[in-house]
Amino acid sequence: MAAEKPHFETFMKRFLTLAKYCAIRFADKRRPAMSRDVAIGKHLAMLREQAQLKQNELAKKLEWSAAVLSRVETGERPLTDDELDIILKGIGTPEAARLKEILGRQWQRLPEPALGDTDADLLWEAEEVAEEIHALAEQPDVKQLFERRLVRYEEELRLAAQHVLNKRYSVAFMGTIGVGKSTGICRIEQLELPSAKGMPNAVLETGSGGITICDVHVRKGPGYGLIIEPCTEDEIRHHVTDFANSLLNPAKAGDDDEEEAGSGSPGISREIDRALRSMTGLRRRRSERKPDGTVIPASDDARVLAADHPDAKALSVEILARMELHKRDRRDLWHDASTGKPPLVWLQENFEKINNGRHPEFTVPKRIEVVVPNAILGDDTVTVTLIDSRGIDDLAARADLEQHFDDPHTLVMLCTLFAQAPSTEVRQLLTRAKEAGVRTLATQAAVLALPRTGEALAVKFEGELAQTEEEGYELKADEVRLKLHALNLDHLAIAFFNSATDEPATLRAFIAGRIEALRNSHRAALREIIAGARDLLANYEKAQAEETLRTAAKRLTIWLKDNAELPRAASRRVHDSLLSTTRAAHWKTIYATISRRGGWPNLDYAHQLSHGARRIATHVVENKIEGFKTIATSVLRDDDLADAHDLARQAVRTLEAGFDEIIRNAQLVGESIYADDLREDLEFWRACSAIAGRGYKDRVNEKNQHWFEDERHGEAEARVMELVAQKWSEAVTGVRALLPEG
């Protein structure tokens, strides 16, 4: 038995670690399942603390024992209605008096919000309206036309309420490598350690760029910890293969392009190159001059290994063996006071180890979660995650970046160097988002310029230097708006933050304000739907025979009839985005995606095709939406048609929802239409792999163009246009179903 003890201890340690990981990883999913007694108990404790009453004081006031009150507040002891009344009267605040009313609400149509939700009253208003709408729609004498409007309203209320109910928000920082994203995040969250040089050191590893190996998420948890999502076995194998190829044949392609010093090898980022060397012990050593003047030349263990294994497959196997991946199965790490290290010191040391592949228990990370015990941005009313995205070192047109624009609960912070603001990469991201039909940039995106000391004072207006940094920021903001005007995005929010001199509270307040603006847009959307539903309910009896509705509907119906047909042929091609992105890419990026048959994250063929499909759909339908909104606006401005205003607004929302559905489906078609054929066309990929030397990118693009245009003859465009026409027809039919016939 003694021999089995170490094995048992190891097993138990791993079991407890896994249990803790699962508990943290899925905490947010478990939270809604909290028992009602526990939720009430916690809320009572909060109300007591807000009333500045200690537990013993309230217990004495109630003539209860402190032990009983403690069990109530932990949820161990359920309360009767009379006991709840006694406690609430004892607390004696207006908030306590309202709790009984809140607990008495019966939620039938919408999910019940948590106690203390700041939007609870708005959501209850939506619940009441949804219940009235549902009850009316169920009545047998309701005309079919109004039943359709009622059913549509109920669906709108449900979807809009979900946006308001969801309190989980992300803030995605995007920008070029070295722009200062990591430093800014650490500044606003006080993830810093003192430095002898004056400027504190960030807990997240920083440098001149090319430091962070993957996306880093900073979020609140039960303590200080690190959780990683590992790369898959296939992803690691691809990394290792590229590393091996770079050692054996570092200049396989694009030898006419300038090599950036230290930029790694074909398909290998500096971060991955560094991590693989650390995991395998294949070090690089700089040349060294001894005191006697002799020089020890530089050496590279990896190239020595490659010389002994000249076959790429054999070298890859040797590198994988040295990585000992079977030992790198840990997924989380938590600070323990027994280490004797302050939490931030511990966090900095272990993040650096994992990020650089120097921790023996962790594999190559795909995402690192940095968990801290404090509320992000200091706000406990929402759950915020700060995302430090991988820096843009070649192309901004990446799926991992552009996906954030489609999430209604993500604020996109477009980071740019002050002198370049808004940088080419920022403008490219915004341009592609507009092309892809993103309609929420005004609330979901903001520009963050990150100046260095002295840059703001160097800004000039009519030859005169700015007198203060604030004036420099204002002048630069005018320049940024002027450049964004060409994209019709000069209304975007703009912030400036110098990590060395500006107060972190300034940036923290800006981000919190943008999140609040995003929340307010969700609230406003729900309020508009509630108001429209109430108008319909209030005017229901007279609306059944209301001539006003027919007059307004006639304007809308005429437009819908005239615009029901779409062009049969696309003016753009699905693969246009792929061709333009390939032309702009570095040859190493192209090399990497070819070796993965189009699946390299920095240049993903499927993502580029999906963007191309969305671009076609947006180009075809967006003007139609704007045309319909113009007609609807004329109805809304006509006071004689006031009784039809809610109908016009509902019609616009319905058509916009149809547009969003078209975009989503076009994206799926673009991603999937050639997925199998393209990936399995080994002859095509071998032909691309054989290309090398001058004109590398152009010749790869010729292969791309031939595959899509000569071999497939515009199949993708036909499929996309067919889908768009079908979904547009469904959207138009959905709107017409809401309108009475003239």
XYZ file of C-alpha atoms in Angstrom:
742
model
C 0.000 0.000 0.000
C 2.888 2.357 0.758
C 4.047 2.114 -2.837
C 0.604 3.176 -4.055
C 0.408 6.280 -1.857
C 2.341 8.675 -4.151
C 0.201 7.568 -7.093
C -2.981 8.135 -5.057
C -1.802 11.584 -3.910
C -1.020 12.556 -7.492
C -4.416 11.331 -8.600
C -6.203 13.283 -5.850
C -4.207 16.415 -6.577
C -5.131 16.245 -10.272
C -8.746 15.440 -9.439
C -9.063 18.442 -7.117
C -7.350 20.689 -9.650
C -9.747 19.549 -12.370
C -12.721 20.036 -10.067
C -11.602 23.558 -9.231
C -11.005 24.328 -12.904
C -14.474 23.102 -13.865
C -16.032 25.051 -11.008
C -14.409 28.290 -12.144
C -14.739 27.715 -15.877
C -18.456 27.079 -15.690
C -19.291 29.376 -12.766
C -21.321 31.734 -14.902
C -23.383 28.852 -16.300
C -24.141 27.608 -12.782
C -24.985 31.007 -11.385
C -28.611 31.141 -12.636
C -29.235 27.787 -10.926
C -28.618 29.360 -7.481
C -31.503 28.343 -5.203
C -34.145 30.953 -4.490
C -33.464 30.751 -0.718
C -29.759 31.487 -1.227
C -30.530 34.353 -3.613
C -33.021 35.892 -1.167
C -30.617 35.452 1.730
C -27.768 37.172 -0.099
C -30.040 40.016 -1.159
C -31.279 40.498 2.396
C -27.681 40.691 3.599
C -26.972 43.320 0.944
C -30.036 45.360 1.957
C -28.972 45.151 5.620
C -25.464 46.373 4.780
C -26.874 49.217 2.674
C -28.942 50.235 5.718
C -25.676 50.213 7.729
C -26.977 47.579 10.104
C -24.730 44.894 11.529
C -26.084 41.377 11.681
C -26.242 41.435 15.508
C -28.031 44.800 15.480
C -30.735 43.581 13.108
C -31.128 40.302 15.011
C -31.641 42.214 18.271
C -34.138 44.512 16.556
C -36.103 41.498 15.296
C -35.760 39.682 18.610
C -34.137 36.802 16.744
C -30.884 35.059 17.486
C -27.899 36.144 15.392
C -27.371 32.472 14.453
C -30.848 32.218 12.906
C -30.381 35.448 10.932
C -26.991 34.211 9.739
C -28.553 30.988 8.459
C -31.241 33.011 6.670
C -28.638 35.201 4.942
C -26.664 32.166 3.766
C -29.838 30.527 2.437
C -29.671 27.572 4.820
C -32.982 28.490 6.455
C -36.010 29.180 4.226
C -38.330 32.007 5.198
C -42.096 32.086 5.482
C -43.877 35.126 4.046
C -44.503 36.465 7.567
C -40.843 36.075 8.529
C -39.755 37.847 5.359
C -42.102 40.741 6.227
C -40.569 40.967 9.703
C -37.014 41.185 8.323
C -37.905 43.731 5.657
C -39.668 45.958 8.211
C -36.649 45.611 10.474
C -34.302 46.813 7.729
C -36.758 49.628 7.077
C -35.437 51.071 3.822
C -37.456 51.811 0.658
C -35.414 49.155 -1.160
C -36.375 46.600 1.486
C -40.036 47.563 1.218
C -39.962 46.903 -2.545
C -38.425 43.430 -2.221
C -41.747 41.806 -1.291
C -43.315 43.220 -4.442
C -40.377 42.032 -6.562
C -40.524 38.516 -5.102
C -44.235 38.383 -5.871
C -43.720 38.809 -9.583
C -44.653 35.760 -11.644
C -42.516 35.425 -14.769
C -44.262 33.506 -17.553
C -42.961 34.834 -20.879
C -39.446 36.073 -20.097
C -36.602 34.731 -17.924
C -36.584 36.071 -14.376
C -33.666 38.447 -13.673
C -31.461 38.077 -10.627
C -32.433 39.923 -7.468
C -30.865 43.364 -7.555
C -30.728 43.538 -11.339
C -30.757 47.249 -12.192
C -32.951 46.531 -15.217
C -35.500 44.439 -13.297
C -38.302 47.008 -13.598
C -37.776 47.432 -17.353
C -37.744 43.659 -17.818
C -40.902 43.320 -15.701
C -42.582 45.906 -17.887
C -41.601 43.809 -20.896
C -42.925 40.672 -19.152
C -46.298 42.305 -18.451
C -46.648 43.491 -22.037
C -45.554 40.094 -23.383
C -48.195 38.399 -21.237
C -50.908 40.780 -22.485
C -49.779 40.296 -26.070
C -49.823 36.518 -25.688
C -53.248 36.500 -24.072
C -54.723 38.664 -26.832
C -53.146 36.558 -29.579
C -54.759 33.460 -28.050
C -58.277 34.869 -28.344
C -60.226 33.132 -31.130
C -61.815 36.305 -32.545
C -58.524 38.078 -33.307
C -58.062 38.734 -36.993
C -55.187 36.902 -38.603
C -53.419 40.151 -39.545
C -53.280 41.334 -35.932
C -52.421 37.895 -34.648
C -49.303 37.998 -36.828
C -48.356 41.409 -35.408
C -48.942 40.189 -31.866
C -46.835 37.068 -32.375
C -44.083 39.200 -33.905
C -44.171 41.571 -30.934
C -43.881 38.673 -28.502
C -40.791 37.402 -30.349
C -39.279 40.899 -30.450
C -39.816 41.336 -26.722
C -38.139 38.028 -25.972
C -35.054 38.753 -28.083
C -34.644 42.358 -26.896
C -35.103 41.328 -23.254
C -32.328 38.750 -23.630
C -29.902 41.513 -24.624
C -30.874 43.585 -21.581
C -30.840 40.599 -19.232
C -27.356 39.506 -20.334
C -24.854 41.340 -18.112
C -21.742 39.721 -19.586
C -19.699 42.153 -21.690
C -16.318 41.906 -23.370
C -13.903 44.670 -24.306
C -11.684 43.549 -27.189
C -8.483 45.564 -27.614
C -7.233 45.327 -31.222
C -4.177 46.875 -32.797
C -0.745 46.321 -34.266
C 1.997 44.590 -32.320
C 3.776 46.956 -29.959
C 0.950 49.507 -29.909
C 0.579 49.216 -26.121
C -2.589 47.127 -25.599
C -1.176 44.964 -22.798
C 0.332 47.926 -20.980
C -2.940 49.849 -21.151
C -4.964 46.914 -19.806
C -2.559 46.434 -16.909
C -2.661 50.144 -16.103
C -6.449 50.397 -15.857
C -6.700 47.193 -13.789
C -3.664 47.984 -11.604
C -1.938 44.790 -12.663
C 1.445 46.385 -12.104
C 4.540 46.028 -9.963
C 6.882 48.802 -8.822
C 9.958 49.438 -10.930
C 13.263 51.125 -10.139
C 12.885 53.099 -13.389
C 9.752 54.884 -12.221
C 7.269 53.433 -14.721
C 5.716 50.319 -13.130
C 6.099 46.914 -14.748
C 2.996 45.339 -16.259
C 2.008 41.905 -14.965
C 1.235 40.824 -18.524
C 4.485 40.433 -20.401
C 5.162 43.440 -22.621
C 7.868 44.583 -25.029
C 8.308 46.093 -28.446
C 5.781 43.666 -29.973
C 5.528 39.986 -30.761
C 5.460 39.097 -27.064
C 2.048 37.578 -26.254
C 1.601 34.145 -27.818
C -2.217 34.186 -27.940
C -5.333 36.081 -26.908
C -5.349 36.939 -23.201
C -8.640 37.347 -21.319
C -8.636 39.238 -18.000
C -11.701 38.529 -15.868
C -12.942 38.319 -12.324
C -12.809 35.051 -10.376
C -12.448 33.721 -6.836
C -8.736 34.542 -6.606
C -5.582 35.053 -8.623
C -5.117 32.361 -11.231
C -4.264 31.386 -14.784
C -6.395 29.144 -17.003
C -5.334 28.100 -20.485
C -7.156 26.721 -23.464
C -4.481 24.621 -25.181
C -3.750 24.346 -28.867
C -5.090 21.134 -30.361
C -2.744 18.297 -31.297
C -3.172 19.174 -34.983
C -2.319 22.816 -34.334
C 0.806 21.890 -32.392
C 1.832 19.426 -35.084
C 1.492 22.139 -37.729
C 3.563 24.539 -35.637
C 6.264 21.920 -35.221
C 6.253 21.075 -38.940
C 6.681 24.733 -39.846
C 9.463 25.062 -37.292
C 11.228 22.028 -38.755
C 10.854 23.333 -42.317
C 12.217 26.706 -41.304
C 15.313 25.075 -39.872
C 15.918 22.911 -42.923
C 14.957 25.387 -45.635
C 14.473 28.884 -44.184
C 14.191 30.680 -47.548
C 11.865 28.363 -49.417
C 9.658 31.113 -50.812
C 9.664 34.808 -51.515
C 13.417 35.240 -51.614
C 12.907 38.571 -53.373
C 11.226 39.999 -50.274
C 13.232 41.617 -47.525
C 13.573 39.481 -44.414
C 12.713 41.191 -41.153
C 15.461 40.526 -38.666
C 14.327 38.114 -35.968
C 10.898 37.631 -37.511
C 11.113 33.853 -37.334
C 10.525 31.424 -40.131
C 7.878 30.660 -42.759
C 4.581 30.247 -40.962
C 6.118 30.636 -37.512
C 5.518 33.735 -35.446
C 8.223 34.929 -33.134
C 6.061 33.935 -30.173
C 5.560 30.323 -31.335
C 9.218 30.018 -32.361
C 10.267 31.160 -28.888
C 7.829 28.814 -27.110
C 8.874 25.729 -29.118
C 12.546 26.416 -28.431
C 11.817 26.753 -24.709
C 9.779 23.542 -24.602
C 12.457 21.549 -26.399
C 15.513 23.132 -24.822
C 16.794 24.126 -28.270
C 18.463 27.359 -27.270
C 20.088 30.101 -29.288
C 23.265 31.586 -27.828
C 24.739 34.926 -28.753
C 28.429 35.302 -29.489
C 30.474 36.083 -26.408
C 33.823 37.829 -26.010
C 35.946 36.543 -23.138
C 38.223 38.742 -21.035
C 41.255 37.391 -22.892
C 39.815 38.639 -26.192
C 38.782 35.277 -27.597
C 35.293 35.086 -29.061
C 32.852 32.224 -28.550
C 30.734 32.184 -31.725
C 26.978 32.258 -31.681
C 25.253 28.883 -31.788
C 21.790 27.477 -32.360
C 20.907 24.083 -30.874
C 17.923 23.794 -33.228
C 20.080 24.096 -36.345
C 22.524 21.580 -34.924
C 19.603 19.188 -34.420
C 18.387 19.884 -37.961
C 21.826 19.006 -39.334
C 21.523 15.587 -37.661
C 17.943 15.105 -38.982
C 17.857 16.422 -42.560
C 14.409 14.898 -43.229
C 11.542 17.207 -42.236
C 9.331 14.429 -40.882
C 12.133 12.903 -38.838
C 13.044 16.331 -37.460
C 9.415 17.034 -36.548
C 9.163 13.722 -34.693
C 12.330 14.530 -32.747
C 11.065 17.995 -31.808
C 7.692 16.589 -30.679
C 9.461 13.966 -28.595
C 11.530 16.644 -26.875
C 8.393 18.638 -26.044
C 7.082 15.729 -23.891
C 3.482 16.770 -24.435
C 2.173 13.906 -22.273
C 3.591 15.756 -19.259
C 2.134 19.101 -20.315
C -1.464 18.373 -19.356
C -2.096 21.067 -16.778
C -4.796 23.616 -17.583
C -4.906 25.955 -14.589
C -2.759 27.414 -11.834
C -3.882 29.267 -8.673
C -2.043 31.490 -6.263
C -1.477 30.015 -2.837
C -0.253 32.077 0.099
C 2.108 29.231 0.978
C 4.308 30.243 -1.976
C 5.377 33.272 0.027
C 5.026 35.489 -3.035
C 2.650 38.445 -3.408
C -0.189 37.599 -5.831
C 0.908 39.979 -8.604
C 4.534 38.812 -8.436
C 3.327 35.212 -8.655
C 0.988 36.095 -11.515
C 3.702 37.904 -13.486
C 6.219 35.078 -13.093
C 3.846 32.290 -14.074
C 2.237 34.209 -16.944
C 5.689 34.800 -18.407
C 6.565 31.112 -18.066
C 3.370 29.900 -19.748
C 3.508 32.590 -22.422
C 7.063 31.610 -23.369
C 6.720 27.832 -23.075
C 8.954 27.675 -20.021
C 6.468 26.080 -17.631
C 7.032 22.301 -17.737
C 3.362 21.444 -17.044
C 1.734 23.593 -19.750
C 1.550 23.090 -23.489
C 1.255 25.749 -26.223
C -1.709 27.947 -25.205
C -4.450 29.003 -27.598
C -5.929 31.362 -25.011
C -4.804 32.432 -21.547
C -7.315 33.594 -18.957
C -5.910 35.823 -16.238
C -8.246 35.610 -13.256
C -8.262 38.310 -10.573
C -10.492 38.656 -7.485
C -11.611 42.218 -8.199
C -14.473 43.400 -10.417
C -13.121 44.452 -13.819
C -13.415 48.240 -14.236
C -14.544 48.292 -10.605
C -18.174 47.581 -11.549
C -19.978 44.609 -10.016
C -23.264 45.272 -11.829
C -21.863 43.735 -15.026
C -19.371 40.966 -15.722
C -16.632 42.393 -17.927
C -13.817 40.523 -19.654
C -10.907 42.473 -21.128
C -9.493 40.773 -24.238
C -5.898 41.497 -25.182
C -6.033 40.198 -28.747
C -3.011 38.964 -30.660
C -1.288 41.938 -32.215
C -1.648 42.588 -35.930
C 1.742 41.961 -37.493
C 0.604 41.422 -41.062
C -3.118 41.328 -41.838
C -5.978 42.875 -39.906
C -8.496 40.760 -41.876
C -8.529 37.920 -39.342
C -11.499 35.905 -38.161
C -10.450 36.124 -34.491
C -10.640 39.928 -34.708
C -13.629 40.437 -36.983
C -15.890 38.051 -35.062
C -16.078 40.591 -32.225
C -18.008 43.054 -34.393
C -20.882 40.546 -34.599
C -21.234 40.123 -30.827
C -23.815 42.618 -29.469
C -22.154 42.460 -26.031
C -18.602 43.246 -27.148
C -17.035 46.702 -27.202
C -14.258 46.873 -29.797
C -11.406 49.185 -28.792
C -9.417 49.931 -31.955
C -5.940 50.792 -30.685
C -3.577 52.921 -32.736
C -0.303 54.763 -32.312
C -0.929 58.469 -31.768
C 1.039 59.644 -34.793
C -0.767 57.188 -37.111
C -4.272 57.595 -35.665
C -6.384 56.131 -37.069
C -3.885 53.579 -38.378
C -4.276 51.772 -41.679
C -5.185 48.608 -39.775
C -7.954 50.388 -37.846
C -9.427 51.813 -41.031
C -9.230 48.391 -42.690
C -11.117 46.736 -39.827
C -13.819 49.396 -39.945
C -14.085 49.228 -43.733
C -14.485 45.462 -43.715
C -17.032 45.638 -40.899
C -19.159 48.067 -42.916
C -18.759 45.936 -46.046
C -19.911 42.902 -44.052
C -23.126 44.600 -42.962
C -22.280 45.452 -39.341
C -24.876 48.073 -38.349
C -23.823 48.766 -34.749
C -20.390 50.384 -35.095
C -21.601 53.626 -33.507
C -22.135 51.906 -30.157
C -19.834 48.895 -30.433
C -16.589 50.458 -31.677
C -14.280 53.173 -30.375
C -10.837 54.446 -31.363
C -8.122 54.462 -28.694
C -4.990 56.442 -29.584
C -1.984 55.620 -27.402
C 0.498 58.512 -27.397
C 4.055 58.501 -26.118
C 5.268 61.301 -23.889
C 5.610 64.564 -25.801
C 3.591 63.533 -28.856
C 0.468 65.475 -27.868
C 2.473 68.686 -27.436
C 3.991 68.222 -30.901
C 0.598 68.544 -32.633
C 0.200 71.770 -34.578
C -2.794 73.827 -35.681
C -2.076 76.353 -38.426
C 1.615 76.238 -37.571
C 1.136 76.708 -33.822
C 2.051 73.945 -31.360
C -0.537 72.721 -28.878
C -0.139 74.479 -25.535
C -1.359 71.553 -23.422
C -1.712 67.811 -23.835
C -5.495 68.209 -23.697
C -5.345 70.640 -26.607
C -3.083 68.236 -28.494
C -5.612 65.461 -27.941
C -8.450 67.681 -29.203
C -6.532 68.628 -32.334
C -5.649 64.995 -33.004
C -9.279 63.969 -32.478
C -10.275 66.409 -35.238
C -7.727 64.744 -37.550
C -9.067 61.288 -36.692
C -12.663 62.351 -37.391
C -11.634 63.867 -40.696
C -10.005 60.591 -41.776
C -13.016 58.569 -40.611
C -15.411 60.875 -42.461
C -14.654 59.035 -45.704
C -16.105 55.911 -44.057
C -19.065 57.895 -42.676
C -17.787 56.982 -39.205
C -16.687 60.374 -37.909
C -19.185 59.923 -35.051
C -17.148 57.130 -33.431
C -16.033 57.749 -29.854
C -12.312 58.603 -29.540
C -10.082 58.367 -26.476
C -6.421 59.114 -25.779
C -4.303 57.442 -23.127
C -0.620 57.873 -22.355
C 0.265 54.941 -20.107
C 3.237 56.830 -18.689
C 1.468 60.021 -17.594
C -2.322 59.828 -17.846
C -4.468 58.735 -14.932
C -5.773 55.162 -15.417
C -9.150 56.308 -14.085
C -9.588 58.380 -17.247
C -9.437 55.378 -19.585
C -11.372 53.221 -17.143
C -14.187 55.777 -17.103
C -14.181 56.012 -20.911
C -14.524 52.247 -21.333
C -17.192 52.046 -18.632
C -19.038 54.845 -20.392
C -18.930 53.020 -23.725
C -20.236 49.834 -22.085
C -23.043 51.883 -20.543
C -23.804 53.363 -23.975
C -23.985 49.823 -25.347
C -26.326 48.803 -22.528
C -28.450 51.892 -23.116
C -28.817 50.941 -26.780
C -30.178 47.546 -25.688
C -32.534 49.230 -23.221
C -33.696 51.742 -25.828
C -34.448 48.945 -28.290
C -36.539 47.126 -25.666
C -38.366 50.326 -24.664
C -39.264 51.032 -28.288
C -40.750 47.560 -28.655
C -42.648 47.884 -25.359
C -44.043 51.262 -26.427
C -45.156 49.902 -29.800
C -46.779 46.878 -28.197
C -48.610 49.091 -25.696
C -49.887 51.299 -28.526
C -51.201 48.243 -30.329
C -52.906 46.971 -27.173
C -54.381 50.385 -26.351
C -55.736 50.971 -29.845
C -56.649 47.380 -30.609
C -60.420 47.742 -30.829
C -60.396 50.771 -33.106
C -57.305 49.587 -34.966
C -59.132 46.595 -36.414
C -61.032 48.913 -38.749
C -58.697 51.894 -38.708
C -58.362 53.622 -42.055
C -55.126 55.250 -40.853
C -53.356 51.902 -40.819
C -54.417 51.172 -44.364
C -53.204 54.566 -45.574
C -49.788 54.094 -43.967
C -49.572 50.466 -45.048
C -50.276 51.453 -48.632
C -47.110 53.574 -48.773
C -45.023 50.735 -47.368
C -46.663 48.057 -49.506
C -46.087 49.965 -52.745
C -42.374 50.191 -51.955
C -42.190 46.496 -51.055
C -43.865 45.489 -54.323
C -41.494 47.668 -56.338
C -38.422 46.306 -54.531
C -39.306 42.652 -54.109
C -36.925 41.615 -56.901
C -33.144 41.662 -56.554
C -30.469 41.627 -59.290
C -29.914 38.141 -60.632
C -26.133 38.484 -60.963
C -23.598 39.653 -58.385
C -21.458 42.655 -59.255
C -18.716 41.278 -57.004
C -17.132 37.870 -56.519
C -16.989 35.787 -53.374
C -13.229 35.279 -53.710
C -12.411 38.984 -54.228
C -11.689 39.369 -50.531
C -9.330 36.396 -50.603
C -7.415 37.738 -53.597
C -7.009 41.237 -52.152
C -5.984 39.900 -48.746
C -3.430 37.561 -50.317
C -1.947 40.449 -52.296
C -1.501 42.388 -49.045
C -0.133 39.486 -46.985
C 3.489 38.740 -46.201
C 4.805 35.744 -48.107
C 5.344 33.883 -44.833
C 1.656 34.177 -44.026
C 0.770 32.772 -47.454
C 3.307 29.976 -47.014
C 1.743 29.075 -43.663
C -1.828 28.919 -44.953
C -0.821 26.845 -47.981
C 0.919 24.306 -45.743
C -2.361 24.050 -43.789
C -4.550 23.873 -46.912
C -6.043 27.308 -46.306
C -6.517 26.975 -42.563
C -3.920 29.391 -41.122
C -5.696 31.812 -38.706
C -3.850 34.850 -40.054
C -5.056 34.075 -43.594
C -7.994 31.711 -43.444
C -9.485 30.928 -46.864
C -12.895 30.079 -45.377
C -13.050 33.349 -43.448
C -12.089 35.404 -46.494
C -14.730 33.658 -48.591
C -17.336 34.225 -45.876
C -16.451 37.909 -45.847
C -16.732 38.007 -49.623
C -20.205 36.465 -49.435
C -21.307 38.907 -46.735
C -19.938 41.766 -48.830
C -22.079 40.698 -51.791
C -25.191 40.346 -49.629
C -24.622 43.722 -47.966
C -24.036 45.450 -51.302
C -27.262 44.031 -52.717
C -29.580 44.504 -49.724
C -28.295 47.432 -47.655
C -29.567 50.107 -50.032
C -32.952 48.379 -50.060
C -33.134 48.628 -46.280
C -32.253 52.315 -46.362
C -34.900 52.923 -49.050
C -37.581 51.256 -46.945
C -36.529 53.234 -43.861
C -36.953 56.428 -45.880
C -40.575 55.518 -46.659
C -41.198 54.504 -43.039
C -39.721 57.806 -41.829
C -42.212 59.692 -43.989
C -44.975 57.839 -42.157
C -43.444 58.638 -38.765
C -43.250 62.335 -39.633
C -46.904 62.478 -40.640
C -48.930 63.456 -37.571
C -52.139 62.417 -39.314
C -50.796 58.850 -39.310
C -49.873 58.808 -35.599
C -51.934 55.664 -34.975
C -49.780 53.852 -37.542
C -46.387 54.884 -36.160
C -45.917 51.689 -34.167
C -46.737 49.701 -37.324
C -44.056 51.579 -39.294
C -41.436 51.015 -36.593
C -42.274 47.328 -36.325
C -42.055 46.954 -40.101
C -38.562 48.529 -40.118
C -37.364 46.310 -37.261
C -38.723 43.241 -39.025
C -36.946 44.082 -42.269
C -33.701 44.848 -40.407
C -33.965 41.489 -38.659
C -34.389 39.936 -42.108
C -31.216 41.728 -43.247
C -29.268 40.318 -40.281
C -30.567 36.852 -41.164
C -29.404 37.310 -44.775
C -25.912 38.291 -43.589
C -25.639 35.310 -41.227
C -26.716 32.873 -43.907
C -24.438 34.428 -46.531
C -21.525 34.009 -44.140
C -22.331 30.325 -43.678
C -22.583 29.797 -47.436
C -19.273 31.557 -48.006
C -17.546 29.434 -45.377
C -18.972 26.118 -46.498
C -19.589 26.246 -50.252
C -16.053 25.196 -51.185
C -14.914 23.912 -47.779
C -14.600 20.228 -48.662
C -13.642 20.614 -52.333
C -10.962 23.180 -51.628
C -9.451 21.488 -48.600
C -9.348 18.074 -50.300
C -7.895 19.358 -53.588
C -4.395 18.106 -52.827
C -3.208 18.804 -56.363
C -4.076 22.491 -55.954
C -2.198 22.778 -52.659
C 0.821 20.882 -54.024
C 0.936 23.254 -56.970
C 0.835 26.246 -54.617
C 3.514 24.702 -52.400
C 5.824 24.321 -55.384
C 5.820 28.075 -56.051
C 8.950 29.937 -54.906
C 11.092 32.898 -55.795
C 10.173 36.216 -57.366
C 6.527 37.057 -57.895
C 5.556 34.515 -55.260
C 2.322 36.209 -54.108
C 1.147 37.017 -57.627
C 1.660 33.449 -58.793
C -0.174 32.025 -55.765
C -3.039 34.383 -56.505
C -3.100 33.224 -60.112
C -3.655 29.702 -58.789
C -6.410 30.986 -56.482
C -8.106 32.868 -59.301
C -7.907 29.905 -61.672
C -9.433 27.572 -59.047
C -12.436 29.819 -58.401
C -13.063 31.312 -61.830
C -11.940 28.763 -64.408
C -12.710 25.536 -62.581
C -15.814 26.615 -60.636
C -17.244 29.197 -63.098
C -18.851 31.510 -60.539
C -20.716 28.782 -58.651
C -20.275 30.622 -55.354
C -21.732 33.893 -56.610
C -24.762 32.080 -58.005
C -25.303 30.279 -54.695
C -24.978 33.469 -52.665
C -27.341 35.415 -54.920
C -29.849 32.580 -54.828
C -29.721 32.560 -51.035
C -29.961 36.358 -50.775
C -32.946 36.432 -53.134
C -34.705 33.702 -51.157
C -34.070 35.312 -47.765
C -34.980 38.776 -49.065
C -38.248 37.377 -50.357
C -38.918 35.853 -46.936
C -38.105 39.167 -45.239
C -40.406 41.113 -47.547
C -43.165 38.544 -47.048
C -42.700 38.822 -43.289
C -43.157 42.587 -43.402
C -46.132 42.443 -45.768
C -47.807 39.971 -43.437
C -47.896 42.727 -40.802
C -49.557 45.267 -43.105
C -53.293 45.514 -43.773
C -54.279 45.521 -47.414
C -55.324 48.876 -48.841
